[in-house]
Amino acid sequence: MSSNQTRHIRLTSHPDGMAHRWPLRWAAATPAGRGPVIGSTTRLADRNVIGTHGGSYSVYRALAVSAGTLSPLQRPDLANTHPVAEIGPHPQWSEPGKIVSLDPWGHLAQQVFDGAIAEGIDIRPSIAVTQARLNMAELNSLMAQGSLKPDGQVLHPNGDVSVTKIAVDPVWWLPGIAERFATPEHSLRRTLFEQTGGMYPELVTRPDLEVFLPPIGGISVYVFGAVADLARPRVRLTCRVHDECNGSDVFGSDICTCRPYLIHGIEESVRAAQSGGDQAATYFERTECVAGVQDARFQQLMPDVLHWLGITRIHRLVSMSNMKYEAMVGQGIEVGERVPIPEERVPMDANVEMEAKKAAGYFSEAVPDPDLLRDTIGRPLDRM
Amino acid sequence: MSSNQTRHIRLTSHPDGMAHRWPLRWAAATPAGRGPVIGSTTRLADRNVIGTHGGSYSVYRALAVSAGTLSPLQRPDLANTHPVAEIGPHPQWSEPGKIVSLDPWGHLAQQVFDGAIAEGIDIRPSIAVTQARLNMAELNSLMAQGSLKPDGQVLHPNGDVSVTKIAVDPVWWLPGIAERFATPEHSLRRTLFEQTGGMYPELVTRPDLEVFLPPIGGISVYVFGAVADLARPRVRLTCRVHDECNGSDVFGSDICTCRPYLIHGIEESVRAAQSGGDQAATYFERTECVAGVQDARFQQLMPDVLHWLGITRIHRLVSMSNMKYEAMVGQGIEVGERVPIPEERVPMDANVEMEAKKAAGYFSEAVPDPDLLRDTIGRPLDRM
């Protein structure tokens, strides 16, 4: 690989045996000990990862460069992008194996690596922390019904909800990912290369590069209340972990229950924030909703973002998924009550998906009779 | 590259000089002439593209294989997945340069390549066409106010909206993409490789492979009314083209106007469907909403999906974006009226974004005075 200025293209790099100037020591206790994640596409000699920043957006960035609307040397202006809330450092950041799929220093890159940045090293944040207000029609309806009441702090009279929004890009430490999936690292690397049709040969040629920035979407976290309280196990924490489902979350498609679940999670979080507990709703841009099918979803990496926030105990988990519950508990996070969605919130047609999920081992207080499952059928196509 | 069964890994392939058994002749008039898109990760000799199916999901598929929850040889069960609505073939499918970023035969792969599939060739659809019902709280409110009225066909008394949903995965014909961006193909290939930090060396080693399946999200199309009518220029067509914005579309974040625009587009589409015209809302999983910033978005590839649907004329375009308008007109699609969002639909704080967009050349009936722009400011952080 080379810069745009030269004609030589290196198809893949190989370890050169020289000590790298910017070694990454994952889970080191200090940022200086850990070192900066450098995925620059311009200063190639500094790179210490496979892939580059921005997930899937790197492909669009390439198109924008091709179209001449973006300079290949462009660096984002990071002035005034300091996090609006302090997060960490938490003990989990340096416990080996706790966090393997994000960079715990990702929101602090500018501060903790300011010396290297001043020197010209192309170091970018992988986490953004901002404040925002949400407004969702369903919450307005709950307020009109008196089920949610404005307090002027969390929920405003016009229906706005004050939140801290955190956007997290994936940063994968491959040895830890392999361990989480109970597979040898070299198999993981090879499978990532082969199942993508040959993406990033460095996955197999550079075993010395342990960090991969995969071209996938990230995680959004919405916190209702004080972010710092998430790390205090005595403060009651209500949490929903939600997998993205474009069809339902955005358009309210009735073949699944994703948006009703999301609204329920946010409603419970708002209510809990008002009563003095702290809340988080975590949104993974990642899975598609496949009604009634045991799909390829997995939750092994999901607890990382909870560890990053310093969470050790979730008092109320707003989810029926055994996979999510087991992933959290398996990663050492205590889970108290599990809160199911009220029946009346489930759209009629989505009962197909609900019954299939319950039968597949999703948590619910009522376990359906397999014989009755045959009677739960969707609306015929001619009644669409 | 090799299958999981052998130890040999080929880091990149090279043209071998032999005629490929499955050549792709983009924009050929018949599916047999065009040939099937083969991105198999198991039968490597059949491959005739760079990359693989599923966009970003190929990375998750790799993790599921690593975790042992998915067989690397798994092929999806495509029984009963025939499209529920007939789409095409339309003349645009074989007009050179009209469609360069999706496979027009992608929804028909099973039918038109049934012989090769029966022979064991791993050919997968890249477009899915289904029927669904949407239910959005904002539409329910409009119905309660009497602004939308149920008709039992498009809009049901419970607020459900009947739609045809089409999901389109990206399939890029690189010579056509390069032409669309007015850049030489070899530069496009090199920039795609370099700006992604070295993804897919075949972009540079295989100039004979003209098709790339990029690891990015796709497009969703929601059609209100008869899909076949979209290709009839005399049937009045209302259309919104919407770029994904997770923060607003899902959570109603008030720093931008994306969800209000989306709702407005759907409302206009429902109303038009009820009056006998046909409508489409097209949703691109692609851009992030950056308030007030001239970002790296581009619309050059957007018209492809309109061409694929056979659209030649849009009577009412529900969008203020000059970029979208110019991309459509530049690609030969007639656009009649342009419909702005009613002022009262814009959340107060989003006026920051709106004024910035208007100043940046977004269409609106009122062009703001640059001097007044300074007076449009967001809510201070301490009032969040």
PDB file of C-alpha atoms in Angstrom, chain B residues 63-292:
ATOM      1  CA  LEU B  63     -17.709 -14.404  13.796  1.00  0.00           C
ATOM      2  CA  ALA B  64     -20.671 -16.807  13.867  1.00  0.00           C
ATOM      3  CA  VAL B  65     -18.579 -19.349  11.970  1.00  0.00           C
ATOM      4  CA  SER B  66     -15.684 -18.773  14.397  1.00  0.00           C
ATOM      5  CA  ALA B  67     -18.063 -19.287  17.316  1.00  0.00           C
ATOM      6  CA  GLY B  68     -19.186 -22.588  15.811  1.00  0.00           C
ATOM      7  CA  THR B  69     -22.828 -21.463  15.556  1.00  0.00           C
ATOM      8  CA  LEU B  70     -22.830 -21.363  11.748  1.00  0.00           C
ATOM      9  CA  SER B  71     -21.329 -23.853   9.323  1.00  0.00           C
ATOM     10  CA  PRO B  72     -18.912 -22.232   6.835  1.00  0.00           C
ATOM     11  CA  LEU B  73     -20.687 -24.292   4.169  1.00  0.00           C
ATOM     12  CA  GLN B  74     -24.138 -23.027   5.172  1.00  0.00           C
ATOM     13  CA  ARG B  75     -26.312 -21.713   2.365  1.00  0.00           C
ATOM     14  CA  PRO B  76     -29.548 -19.898   3.109  1.00  0.00           C
ATOM     15  CA  ASP B  77     -32.767 -21.799   2.488  1.00  0.00           C
ATOM     16  CA  LEU B  78     -34.303 -19.848  -0.371  1.00  0.00           C
ATOM     17  CA  ALA B  79     -37.532 -21.838  -0.580  1.00  0.00           C
ATOM     18  CA  ASN B  80     -40.598 -19.564  -0.523  1.00  0.00           C
ATOM     19  CA  THR B  81     -38.543 -16.419  -0.983  1.00  0.00           C
ATOM     20  CA  HIS B  82     -39.799 -15.533  -4.449  1.00  0.00           C
ATOM     21  CA  PRO B  83     -40.614 -11.819  -4.757  1.00  0.00           C
ATOM     22  CA  VAL B  84     -44.234 -11.038  -3.855  1.00  0.00           C
ATOM     23  CA  ALA B  85     -44.423  -8.354  -6.540  1.00  0.00           C
ATOM     24  CA  GLU B  86     -43.165  -8.473 -10.126  1.00  0.00           C
ATOM     25  CA  ILE B  87     -40.475  -5.919 -10.850  1.00  0.00           C
ATOM     26  CA  GLY B  88     -39.100  -5.601 -14.372  1.00  0.00           C
ATOM     27  CA  PRO B  89     -37.347  -6.287 -16.535  1.00  0.00           C
ATOM     28  CA  HIS B  90     -37.372  -2.598 -17.429  1.00  0.00           C
ATOM     29  CA  PRO B  91     -35.524  -0.994 -20.386  1.00  0.00           C
ATOM     30  CA  GLN B  92     -33.242   0.804 -17.902  1.00  0.00           C
ATOM     31  CA  TRP B  93     -31.773  -2.554 -16.846  1.00  0.00           C
ATOM     32  CA  SER B  94     -29.840  -2.866 -20.091  1.00  0.00           C
ATOM     33  CA  GLU B  95     -29.144   0.794 -20.897  1.00  0.00           C
ATOM     34  CA  PRO B  96     -25.382   1.150 -20.440  1.00  0.00           C
ATOM     35  CA  GLY B  97     -24.472   3.250 -17.411  1.00  0.00           C
ATOM     36  CA  LYS B  98     -28.024   3.551 -16.042  1.00  0.00           C
ATOM     37  CA  ILE B  99     -27.611   1.068 -13.189  1.00  0.00           C
ATOM     38  CA  VAL B 100     -24.118   0.586 -11.741  1.00  0.00           C
ATOM     39  CA  SER B 101     -24.573  -0.016  -7.997  1.00  0.00           C
ATOM     40  CA  LEU B 102     -27.113  -2.856  -7.752  1.00  0.00           C
ATOM     41  CA  ASP B 103     -27.878  -6.057  -9.629  1.00  0.00           C
ATOM     42  CA  PRO B 104     -31.160  -5.532 -11.512  1.00  0.00           C
ATOM     43  CA  TRP B 105     -31.656  -9.319 -11.602  1.00  0.00           C
ATOM     44  CA  GLY B 106     -30.902  -9.571  -7.872  1.00  0.00           C
ATOM     45  CA  HIS B 107     -34.475 -10.433  -6.827  1.00  0.00           C
ATOM     46  CA  LEU B 108     -34.880 -12.964  -9.652  1.00  0.00           C
ATOM     47  CA  ALA B 109     -31.611 -14.868  -9.162  1.00  0.00           C
ATOM     48  CA  GLN B 110     -33.379 -18.061  -8.172  1.00  0.00           C
ATOM     49  CA  GLN B 111     -35.667 -18.058 -11.184  1.00  0.00           C
ATOM     50  CA  VAL B 112     -33.361 -16.841 -13.942  1.00  0.00           C
ATOM     51  CA  PHE B 113     -30.324 -18.862 -12.837  1.00  0.00           C
ATOM     52  CA  ASP B 114     -32.212 -21.952 -11.694  1.00  0.00           C
ATOM     53  CA  GLY B 115     -30.192 -24.217 -13.967  1.00  0.00           C
ATOM     54  CA  ALA B 116     -26.845 -23.156 -12.507  1.00  0.00           C
ATOM     55  CA  ILE B 117     -28.246 -23.320  -8.966  1.00  0.00           C
ATOM     56  CA  ALA B 118     -29.492 -26.862  -9.587  1.00  0.00           C
ATOM     57  CA  GLU B 119     -25.955 -27.684 -10.721  1.00  0.00           C
ATOM     58  CA  GLY B 120     -24.678 -26.586  -7.295  1.00  0.00           C
ATOM     59  CA  ILE B 121     -23.389 -23.112  -8.133  1.00  0.00           C
ATOM     60  CA  ASP B 122     -23.683 -20.880  -5.052  1.00  0.00           C
ATOM     61  CA  ILE B 123     -25.823 -18.051  -6.472  1.00  0.00           C
ATOM     62  CA  ARG B 124     -27.647 -15.828  -4.006  1.00  0.00           C
ATOM     63  CA  PRO B 125     -30.287 -13.143  -4.367  1.00  0.00           C
ATOM     64  CA  SER B 126     -29.151  -9.596  -3.574  1.00  0.00           C
ATOM     65  CA  ILE B 127     -32.662  -8.111  -3.469  1.00  0.00           C
ATOM     66  CA  ALA B 128     -35.651  -9.229  -1.375  1.00  0.00           C
ATOM     67  CA  VAL B 129     -39.253  -8.178  -2.040  1.00  0.00           C
ATOM     68  CA  THR B 130     -41.840  -8.733   0.698  1.00  0.00           C
ATOM     69  CA  GLN B 131     -45.130  -7.375   1.940  1.00  0.00           C
ATOM     70  CA  ALA B 132     -45.472  -5.795   5.345  1.00  0.00           C
ATOM     71  CA  ARG B 133     -47.482  -3.405   7.414  1.00  0.00           C
ATOM     72  CA  LEU B 134     -45.988  -0.343   9.041  1.00  0.00           C
ATOM     73  CA  ASN B 135     -47.315   1.318  12.145  1.00  0.00           C
ATOM     74  CA  MET B 136     -45.864   4.648  13.200  1.00  0.00           C
ATOM     75  CA  ALA B 137     -47.126   6.663  16.149  1.00  0.00           C
ATOM     76  CA  GLU B 138     -46.957   9.920  14.181  1.00  0.00           C
ATOM     77  CA  LEU B 139     -49.284   8.517  11.515  1.00  0.00           C
ATOM     78  CA  ASN B 140     -51.703   7.448  14.245  1.00  0.00           C
ATOM     79  CA  SER B 141     -51.691  11.026  15.547  1.00  0.00           C
ATOM     80  CA  LEU B 142     -52.335  12.409  12.069  1.00  0.00           C
ATOM     81  CA  MET B 143     -55.238   9.972  11.787  1.00  0.00           C
ATOM     82  CA  ALA B 144     -56.620  10.989  15.189  1.00  0.00           C
ATOM     83  CA  GLN B 145     -56.454  14.641  14.058  1.00  0.00           C
ATOM     84  CA  GLY B 146     -58.335  13.752  10.862  1.00  0.00           C
ATOM     85  CA  SER B 147     -55.394  14.830   8.699  1.00  0.00           C
ATOM     86  CA  LEU B 148     -55.031  11.234   7.422  1.00  0.00           C
ATOM     87  CA  LYS B 149     -58.122   9.080   6.951  1.00  0.00           C
ATOM     88  CA  PRO B 150     -58.176   5.271   6.894  1.00  0.00           C
ATOM     89  CA  ASP B 151     -59.385   3.708   3.647  1.00  0.00           C
ATOM     90  CA  GLY B 152     -58.988   0.031   4.541  1.00  0.00           C
ATOM     91  CA  GLN B 153     -56.559  -0.577   1.668  1.00  0.00           C
ATOM     92  CA  VAL B 154     -53.487   1.597   2.141  1.00  0.00           C
ATOM     93  CA  LEU B 155     -54.218   2.905   5.639  1.00  0.00           C
ATOM     94  CA  HIS B 156     -56.147   0.656   7.991  1.00  0.00           C
ATOM     95  CA  PRO B 157     -58.403   1.766  10.858  1.00  0.00           C
ATOM     96  CA  ASN B 158     -55.797   0.622  13.428  1.00  0.00           C
ATOM     97  CA  GLY B 159     -53.177   2.843  11.803  1.00  0.00           C
ATOM     98  CA  ASP B 160     -51.401   0.067   9.906  1.00  0.00           C
ATOM     99  CA  VAL B 161     -50.083   0.992   6.463  1.00  0.00           C
ATOM    100  CA  SER B 162     -49.818  -1.739   3.810  1.00  0.00           C
ATOM    101  CA  VAL B 163     -46.546  -1.601   1.897  1.00  0.00           C
ATOM    102  CA  THR B 164     -44.289  -3.599  -0.352  1.00  0.00           C
ATOM    103  CA  LYS B 165     -40.826  -3.603   1.197  1.00  0.00           C
ATOM    104  CA  ILE B 166     -37.765  -4.100  -0.970  1.00  0.00           C
ATOM    105  CA  ALA B 167     -34.283  -4.612   0.488  1.00  0.00           C
ATOM    106  CA  VAL B 168     -31.397  -4.054  -1.941  1.00  0.00           C
ATOM    107  CA  ASP B 169     -27.796  -5.076  -1.261  1.00  0.00           C
ATOM    108  CA  PRO B 170     -25.038  -3.159  -3.044  1.00  0.00           C
ATOM    109  CA  VAL B 171     -23.514  -4.745  -6.175  1.00  0.00           C
ATOM    110  CA  TRP B 172     -21.048  -2.326  -7.742  1.00  0.00           C
ATOM    111  CA  TRP B 173     -19.998  -2.463 -11.385  1.00  0.00           C
ATOM    112  CA  LEU B 174     -16.682  -0.654 -11.019  1.00  0.00           C
ATOM    113  CA  PRO B 175     -16.335   0.715 -14.587  1.00  0.00           C
ATOM    114  CA  GLY B 176     -19.768   2.317 -14.227  1.00  0.00           C
ATOM    115  CA  ILE B 177     -19.102   3.632 -10.721  1.00  0.00           C
ATOM    116  CA  ALA B 178     -15.876   5.228 -11.974  1.00  0.00           C
ATOM    117  CA  GLU B 179     -17.724   6.868 -14.863  1.00  0.00           C
ATOM    118  CA  ARG B 180     -20.410   8.164 -12.505  1.00  0.00           C
ATOM    119  CA  PHE B 181     -17.727   9.789 -10.347  1.00  0.00           C
ATOM    120  CA  ALA B 182     -15.788  11.019 -13.396  1.00  0.00           C
ATOM    121  CA  THR B 183     -12.607   9.258 -12.316  1.00  0.00           C
ATOM    122  CA  PRO B 184     -10.491   6.626 -14.127  1.00  0.00           C
ATOM    123  CA  GLU B 185     -11.407   3.105 -13.044  1.00  0.00           C
ATOM    124  CA  HIS B 186      -7.865   2.294 -11.914  1.00  0.00           C
ATOM    125  CA  SER B 187      -7.880   5.364  -9.653  1.00  0.00           C
ATOM    126  CA  LEU B 188     -11.226   4.376  -8.167  1.00  0.00           C
ATOM    127  CA  ARG B 189      -9.932   0.864  -7.458  1.00  0.00           C
ATOM    128  CA  ARG B 190      -6.747   2.161  -5.920  1.00  0.00           C
ATOM    129  CA  THR B 191      -8.567   4.743  -3.782  1.00  0.00           C
ATOM    130  CA  LEU B 192     -11.035   2.130  -2.536  1.00  0.00           C
ATOM    131  CA  PHE B 193      -8.081  -0.050  -1.562  1.00  0.00           C
ATOM    132  CA  GLU B 194      -6.007   2.679   0.049  1.00  0.00           C
ATOM    133  CA  GLN B 195      -8.708   4.657   1.860  1.00  0.00           C
ATOM    134  CA  THR B 196      -9.949   1.493   3.545  1.00  0.00           C
ATOM    135  CA  GLY B 197      -6.490   0.681   4.858  1.00  0.00           C
ATOM    136  CA  GLY B 198      -5.896  -2.152   2.369  1.00  0.00           C
ATOM    137  CA  MET B 199      -9.238  -3.899   1.981  1.00  0.00           C
ATOM    138  CA  TYR B 200      -9.515  -6.364  -0.918  1.00  0.00           C
ATOM    139  CA  PRO B 201      -6.223  -6.401  -2.865  1.00  0.00           C
ATOM    140  CA  GLU B 202      -8.246  -7.855  -5.756  1.00  0.00           C
ATOM    141  CA  LEU B 203      -9.445  -4.298  -6.326  1.00  0.00           C
ATOM    142  CA  VAL B 204      -5.973  -3.719  -7.781  1.00  0.00           C
ATOM    143  CA  THR B 205      -4.842  -7.225  -8.788  1.00  0.00           C
ATOM    144  CA  ARG B 206      -7.981  -8.245 -10.664  1.00  0.00           C
ATOM    145  CA  PRO B 207      -8.914  -5.602 -13.227  1.00  0.00           C
ATOM    146  CA  ASP B 208     -10.721  -8.445 -15.025  1.00  0.00           C
ATOM    147  CA  LEU B 209     -13.190  -8.697 -12.113  1.00  0.00           C
ATOM    148  CA  GLU B 210     -15.455  -5.725 -12.716  1.00  0.00           C
ATOM    149  CA  VAL B 211     -17.995  -6.291  -9.952  1.00  0.00           C
ATOM    150  CA  PHE B 212     -17.432  -5.521  -6.245  1.00  0.00           C
ATOM    151  CA  LEU B 213     -19.735  -6.461  -3.366  1.00  0.00           C
ATOM    152  CA  PRO B 214     -18.725  -3.803  -0.815  1.00  0.00           C
ATOM    153  CA  PRO B 215     -19.055  -4.355   2.953  1.00  0.00           C
ATOM    154  CA  ILE B 216     -21.600  -1.592   3.489  1.00  0.00           C
ATOM    155  CA  GLY B 217     -25.320  -1.322   4.198  1.00  0.00           C
ATOM    156  CA  GLY B 218     -28.013  -1.416   1.548  1.00  0.00           C
ATOM    157  CA  ILE B 219     -31.178   0.361   0.517  1.00  0.00           C
ATOM    158  CA  SER B 220     -34.752  -0.246   1.662  1.00  0.00           C
ATOM    159  CA  VAL B 221     -37.647   0.795  -0.537  1.00  0.00           C
ATOM    160  CA  TYR B 222     -41.176   1.065   0.812  1.00  0.00           C
ATOM    161  CA  VAL B 223     -43.840   1.226  -1.891  1.00  0.00           C
ATOM    162  CA  PHE B 224     -47.353   2.400  -1.110  1.00  0.00           C
ATOM    163  CA  GLY B 225     -49.621   1.127  -3.885  1.00  0.00           C
ATOM    164  CA  ALA B 226     -48.913  -1.081  -6.914  1.00  0.00           C
ATOM    165  CA  VAL B 227     -45.195  -1.531  -7.598  1.00  0.00           C
ATOM    166  CA  ALA B 228     -45.776  -2.009 -11.332  1.00  0.00           C
ATOM    167  CA  ASP B 229     -47.314   1.472 -11.576  1.00  0.00           C
ATOM    168  CA  LEU B 230     -43.989   3.077 -10.623  1.00  0.00           C
ATOM    169  CA  ALA B 231     -42.861   2.485 -14.208  1.00  0.00           C
ATOM    170  CA  ARG B 232     -45.948   4.204 -15.680  1.00  0.00           C
ATOM    171  CA  PRO B 233     -45.099   7.899 -16.067  1.00  0.00           C
ATOM    172  CA  ARG B 234     -48.783   8.846 -16.304  1.00  0.00           C
ATOM    173  CA  VAL B 235     -49.504   7.539 -12.820  1.00  0.00           C
ATOM    174  CA  ARG B 236     -48.758  10.353 -10.405  1.00  0.00           C
ATOM    175  CA  LEU B 237     -45.678   9.470  -8.349  1.00  0.00           C
ATOM    176  CA  THR B 238     -44.809  10.969  -4.985  1.00  0.00           C
ATOM    177  CA  CYS B 239     -41.305  10.055  -3.816  1.00  0.00           C
ATOM    178  CA  ARG B 240     -39.051  10.701  -0.886  1.00  0.00           C
ATOM    179  CA  VAL B 241     -35.397   9.598  -0.931  1.00  0.00           C
ATOM    180  CA  HIS B 242     -34.190   9.475   2.646  1.00  0.00           C
ATOM    181  CA  ASP B 243     -30.680   9.015   4.008  1.00  0.00           C
ATOM    182  CA  GLU B 244     -30.500   6.959   7.186  1.00  0.00           C
ATOM    183  CA  CYS B 245     -29.989   8.904  10.394  1.00  0.00           C
ATOM    184  CA  ASN B 246     -30.052   6.627  13.392  1.00  0.00           C
ATOM    185  CA  GLY B 247     -30.178   9.399  15.973  1.00  0.00           C
ATOM    186  CA  SER B 248     -33.238  11.087  14.527  1.00  0.00           C
ATOM    187  CA  ASP B 249     -34.997   8.322  12.558  1.00  0.00           C
ATOM    188  CA  VAL B 250     -35.073   5.965  15.535  1.00  0.00           C
ATOM    189  CA  PHE B 251     -34.691   8.162  18.607  1.00  0.00           C
ATOM    190  CA  GLY B 252     -36.068  11.496  17.440  1.00  0.00           C
ATOM    191  CA  SER B 253     -32.893  13.366  18.377  1.00  0.00           C
ATOM    192  CA  ASP B 254     -33.686  17.049  17.991  1.00  0.00           C
ATOM    193  CA  ILE B 255     -30.430  18.312  16.519  1.00  0.00           C
ATOM    194  CA  CYS B 256     -31.587  17.404  13.026  1.00  0.00           C
ATOM    195  CA  THR B 257     -34.778  17.047  11.043  1.00  0.00           C
ATOM    196  CA  CYS B 258     -34.412  13.567   9.624  1.00  0.00           C
ATOM    197  CA  ARG B 259     -37.369  11.809  11.270  1.00  0.00           C
ATOM    198  CA  PRO B 260     -39.774  14.717  10.740  1.00  0.00           C
ATOM    199  CA  TYR B 261     -38.791  14.628   7.042  1.00  0.00           C
ATOM    200  CA  LEU B 262     -39.253  10.870   6.909  1.00  0.00           C
ATOM    201  CA  ILE B 263     -42.697  11.071   8.495  1.00  0.00           C
ATOM    202  CA  HIS B 264     -43.642  13.886   6.133  1.00  0.00           C
ATOM    203  CA  GLY B 265     -42.545  11.793   3.144  1.00  0.00           C
ATOM    204  CA  ILE B 266     -44.545   8.783   4.316  1.00  0.00           C
ATOM    205  CA  GLU B 267     -47.586  10.918   5.074  1.00  0.00           C
ATOM    206  CA  GLU B 268     -47.480  12.422   1.573  1.00  0.00           C
ATOM    207  CA  SER B 269     -47.010   8.956   0.087  1.00  0.00           C
ATOM    208  CA  VAL B 270     -49.967   7.491   1.989  1.00  0.00           C
ATOM    209  CA  ARG B 271     -52.163  10.393   0.956  1.00  0.00           C
ATOM    210  CA  ALA B 272     -51.128  10.082  -2.678  1.00  0.00           C
ATOM    211  CA  ALA B 273     -51.621   6.291  -2.673  1.00  0.00           C
ATOM    212  CA  GLN B 274     -55.138   6.852  -1.394  1.00  0.00           C
ATOM    213  CA  SER B 275     -55.882   9.210  -4.281  1.00  0.00           C
ATOM    214  CA  GLY B 276     -54.810   6.646  -6.876  1.00  0.00           C
ATOM    215  CA  GLY B 277     -51.195   7.604  -7.529  1.00  0.00           C
ATOM    216  CA  ASP B 278     -48.331   5.421  -6.589  1.00  0.00           C
ATOM    217  CA  GLN B 279     -45.597   6.208  -4.188  1.00  0.00           C
ATOM    218  CA  ALA B 280     -42.207   5.145  -3.074  1.00  0.00           C
ATOM    219  CA  ALA B 281     -40.095   6.036  -0.104  1.00  0.00           C
ATOM    220  CA  THR B 282     -36.482   5.008  -0.521  1.00  0.00           C
ATOM    221  CA  TYR B 283     -34.262   4.643   2.493  1.00  0.00           C
ATOM    222  CA  PHE B 284     -30.493   4.565   2.180  1.00  0.00           C
ATOM    223  CA  GLU B 285     -28.547   2.922   5.008  1.00  0.00           C
ATOM    224  CA  ARG B 286     -25.598   5.040   4.500  1.00  0.00           C
ATOM    225  CA  THR B 287     -25.159   8.592   5.665  1.00  0.00           C
ATOM    226  CA  GLU B 288     -24.895  10.048   9.094  1.00  0.00           C
ATOM    227  CA  CYS B 289     -26.549  13.310   9.855  1.00  0.00           C
ATOM    228  CA  VAL B 290     -23.931  15.935  10.563  1.00  0.00           C
ATOM    229  CA  ALA B 291     -25.674  19.098  11.672  1.00  0.00           C
ATOM    230  CA  GLY B 292     -24.583  22.163   9.834  1.00  0.00           C
TER     231      GLY B 292
END
